[in-house]
Rosetta silent file (secondary structure, phi, psi, omega in degrees, C-alpha in Angstrom):
SEQUENCE: MTRTIQAEQAPEDVLVALADPIRREILAVLAREGGATSTSLAARLPITRQAVAKHLAVLDHAGLVRAHRAGREVRYEADLQPLRWTTRWMDTLATQWEDRLNAIKDLAEGATGP
SCORE:     score description
SCORE:     0.000 S_00000001
   1 L     0.000  -15.448  176.638    0.009   -0.028   -0.018 S_00000001
   2 L   -90.920  143.571 -179.632    2.973    2.333    0.198 S_00000001
   3 L  -118.855  155.955  175.126    4.372    4.071   -2.729 S_00000001
   4 L   -77.465  123.547  177.177    7.719    5.680   -3.361 S_00000001
   5 L   -81.557  126.474 -179.159    7.389    9.428   -3.226 S_00000001
   6 L   -86.055  163.466  178.912    9.052   11.046   -6.216 S_00000001
   7 L   -62.334  -47.571  174.977   10.817   14.422   -6.032 S_00000001
   8 L  -141.268  133.659  179.848    8.133   15.805   -8.270 S_00000001
   9 L   -76.567  149.355  178.313    5.086   13.943   -9.550 S_00000001
  10 L   -64.641  124.952 -178.952    4.409   14.146  -13.296 S_00000001
  11 H   -58.322  -34.272  179.809    1.977   16.927  -13.996 S_00000001
  12 H   -55.493  -43.650  178.995    0.261   14.768  -16.552 S_00000001
  13 H   -62.726  -41.776  179.642   -0.689   12.207  -13.849 S_00000001
  14 H   -66.079  -45.343 -177.850   -2.076   14.880  -11.622 S_00000001
  15 H   -66.431  -39.201  178.199   -4.093   16.504  -14.443 S_00000001
  16 H   -61.098  -44.222 -177.124   -5.469   13.114  -15.599 S_00000001
  17 H   -65.431  -35.312 -179.945   -6.489   12.312  -12.003 S_00000001
  18 H   -82.276   -5.438 -176.564   -8.178   15.641  -11.534 S_00000001
  19 L   -72.625  -20.967 -177.514  -10.030   15.478  -14.813 S_00000001
  20 L   -97.052  126.608 -175.626  -12.780   13.359  -13.329 S_00000001
  21 H   -64.769  -25.790  178.250  -15.304   15.126  -11.036 S_00000001
  22 H   -69.091  -43.637  179.864  -15.717   12.051   -8.718 S_00000001
  23 H   -62.273  -35.089  175.983  -11.966   12.021   -8.162 S_00000001
  24 H   -67.188  -37.853  176.208  -12.002   15.735   -7.410 S_00000001
  25 H   -67.053  -39.899  177.779  -14.775   15.131   -4.902 S_00000001
  26 H   -62.676  -46.050 -179.338  -12.898   12.280   -3.245 S_00000001
  27 H   -63.875  -37.858  178.428   -9.812   14.387   -2.975 S_00000001
  28 H   -64.629  -39.410  175.920  -11.799   17.288   -1.582 S_00000001
  29 H   -63.343  -46.057 -177.279  -13.383   15.032    1.093 S_00000001
  30 H   -63.018  -43.842  179.296   -9.990   13.613    2.060 S_00000001
  31 H   -65.736  -42.370  178.952   -8.458   17.068    2.289 S_00000001
  32 H   -68.096  -39.563 -175.737  -11.358   18.464    4.246 S_00000001
  33 H  -101.378   -5.932  176.678  -11.804   15.601    6.672 S_00000001
  34 L    83.162   -5.527  173.175   -8.207   14.422    6.958 S_00000001
  35 L   150.220  164.668 -179.162   -8.915   10.887    5.709 S_00000001
  36 E  -167.086  169.464  174.539  -11.463    8.181    5.116 S_00000001
  37 E  -100.632  162.026  178.319  -11.922    4.575    4.052 S_00000001
  38 H   -65.736  -25.667  174.149  -13.266    3.558    0.669 S_00000001
  39 H   -66.215  -45.184 -179.739  -16.378    2.337    2.397 S_00000001
  40 H   -68.287  -35.190  176.216  -16.995    5.626    4.027 S_00000001
  41 H   -66.512  -40.852  179.742  -16.341    7.517    0.775 S_00000001
  42 H   -66.650  -23.168  179.480  -18.718    5.293   -1.066 S_00000001
  43 H   -74.945  -19.946  179.018  -21.485    5.995    1.434 S_00000001
  44 H  -106.049   -4.423  177.614  -21.460    9.647    0.514 S_00000001
  45 L  -112.270  157.016 -177.266  -20.935    9.305   -3.257 S_00000001
  46 L   -83.205   36.110  179.197  -23.230    7.975   -6.014 S_00000001
  47 L  -137.035  165.779  179.749  -20.809    5.095   -6.797 S_00000001
  48 L   -76.979  166.580  176.713  -19.878    1.671   -5.304 S_00000001
  49 H   -63.421  -35.060  178.612  -17.061    0.984   -3.000 S_00000001
  50 H   -66.757  -39.309  179.197  -15.327   -0.887   -5.812 S_00000001
  51 H   -70.718  -37.947  175.201  -15.590    2.219   -8.105 S_00000001
  52 H   -59.792  -41.025 -177.519  -14.210    4.384   -5.225 S_00000001
  53 H   -61.150  -43.763 -179.350  -11.245    1.933   -4.923 S_00000001
  54 H   -65.582  -40.688  174.735  -10.511    2.367   -8.622 S_00000001
  55 H   -62.214  -38.242  177.655  -10.642    6.160   -8.288 S_00000001
  56 H   -67.312  -35.902  176.486   -8.349    6.019   -5.334 S_00000001
  57 H   -60.746  -36.897  178.230   -5.906    3.925   -7.318 S_00000001
  58 H   -72.004  -39.828  172.174   -5.710    6.640   -9.938 S_00000001
  59 H   -63.612  -33.865  176.984   -5.285    9.316   -7.264 S_00000001
  60 H   -68.683  -40.744 -179.572   -2.529    7.209   -5.608 S_00000001
  61 H   -62.828  -34.486  177.703   -0.718    6.839   -8.949 S_00000001
  62 L   -82.550   -4.528  177.001   -0.711   10.587   -9.260 S_00000001
  63 L    84.645    8.283 -176.362    0.570   10.880   -5.720 S_00000001
  64 L   -86.307   -9.948  174.917   -2.463   12.702   -4.488 S_00000001
  65 E  -134.267  154.239  170.639   -3.450   10.159   -1.812 S_00000001
  66 E  -122.669  137.925 -179.299   -1.640    7.962    0.685 S_00000001
  67 E  -100.774  138.420  176.059   -2.978    4.712    1.934 S_00000001
  68 E  -132.981  121.765 -179.358   -2.396    3.510    5.565 S_00000001
  69 E   -86.679  135.058  175.728   -3.389    0.103    6.758 S_00000001
  70 E  -128.585   92.441 -177.487   -4.736   -0.230   10.323 S_00000001
  71 L    71.592 -123.656  176.844   -5.633   -3.878   10.827 S_00000001
  72 L   -87.843  -11.060 -176.618   -8.142   -4.768    8.205 S_00000001
  73 E   -90.702  134.030  174.355   -9.004   -1.162    7.499 S_00000001
  74 E  -115.806  125.335 -179.348   -7.245    0.941    4.921 S_00000001
  75 E  -106.251  141.977  177.559   -7.536    4.670    5.427 S_00000001
  76 E  -114.279  146.595  179.826   -6.626    7.192    2.737 S_00000001
  77 E  -126.327  148.070  173.130   -5.298   10.696    3.235 S_00000001
  78 E   -73.869  141.051  166.239   -4.868   13.578    0.754 S_00000001
  79 L  -126.544  106.423 -172.197   -1.333   14.591   -0.208 S_00000001
  80 L   -87.840   -3.427 -179.288   -1.595   17.943   -1.961 S_00000001
  81 H   -53.910  -45.403 -179.927    2.151   18.365   -2.649 S_00000001
  82 H   -63.536  -29.836  172.846    1.794   17.004   -6.232 S_00000001
  83 H   -67.410  -38.803  172.505   -0.955   19.506   -6.836 S_00000001
  84 H   -58.847  -46.820 -179.092    1.365   22.290   -5.644 S_00000001
  85 H   -62.532  -39.333  178.235    4.055   21.081   -8.067 S_00000001
  86 H   -64.969  -41.647  177.883    1.512   20.977  -10.917 S_00000001
  87 H   -57.968  -47.867 -179.939    0.385   24.459  -10.074 S_00000001
  88 H   -62.981  -41.908  174.535    3.967   25.736  -10.212 S_00000001
  89 H   -57.632  -41.992  178.268    4.472   23.894  -13.572 S_00000001
  90 H   -67.885  -39.238  175.962    1.341   25.506  -14.940 S_00000001
  91 H   -61.024  -43.361  177.148    2.401   28.984  -13.732 S_00000001
  92 H   -61.899  -44.917  177.583    5.725   28.505  -15.458 S_00000001
  93 H   -61.374  -40.584 -178.473    4.029   27.355  -18.688 S_00000001
  94 H   -64.573  -39.714  177.855    1.654   30.277  -18.546 S_00000001
  95 H   -63.857  -45.009 -177.912    4.566   32.748  -18.137 S_00000001
  96 H   -62.430  -42.711  177.379    6.385   31.221  -21.098 S_00000001
  97 H   -65.870  -39.908  177.074    3.220   31.535  -23.280 S_00000001
  98 H   -60.214  -44.503  176.449    2.689   35.078  -22.111 S_00000001
  99 H   -62.103  -41.166  179.752    6.264   35.950  -23.048 S_00000001
 100 H   -69.915  -38.015  177.973    5.856   34.406  -26.480 S_00000001
 101 H   -66.594  -39.631  172.721    2.566   36.162  -27.112 S_00000001
 102 H   -59.782  -43.087  178.218    4.178   39.517  -26.050 S_00000001
 103 H   -62.780  -42.501  179.391    7.034   38.903  -28.420 S_00000001
 104 H   -64.334  -45.797 -178.115    4.521   38.196  -31.347 S_00000001
 105 H   -60.001  -44.496  178.496    2.586   41.365  -30.365 S_00000001
 106 H   -59.976  -44.107  178.925    5.796   43.422  -30.361 S_00000001
 107 H   -63.957  -42.942 -175.372    6.729   42.061  -33.801 S_00000001
 108 H   -71.765  -33.910  177.569    3.273   42.692  -35.188 S_00000001
 109 H   -74.567  -30.977  177.578    3.115   46.252  -33.821 S_00000001
 110 H   -74.991  -27.644  179.040    6.604   46.924  -35.126 S_00000001
 111 H   -70.704  -32.406 -179.234    5.625   45.711  -38.626 S_00000001
 112 H   -90.259   -9.836 -177.070    2.716   48.187  -38.762 S_00000001
 113 L   -73.168 -177.763 -176.446    4.637   51.081  -37.288 S_00000001
 114 L   -61.122    0.000    0.000    6.342   53.966  -39.257 S_00000001
């Protein structure tokens, strides 16, 4: 149930995991409540426990949840660090695009100038 924590999780994995509204809801519940089991998550969502387990596996692959076994029970907790890394990656990407668009704008305005 434990996974190796990478220095930075791939932003693609995080974005894929967050693309599904059920997974976003699961992550929100875990972040808000500090943890839950797949059974307790299924009780509040319109899906089965098995479906919750599949969604948790995707979130785990993206590094967004951690599983802890306590006897027969497995509790999941949110790990928002990969989300922070993805946010930083997106901010850098947005800055690069903004710089490119400003360069294009400067070229276009220079071409129409005197």
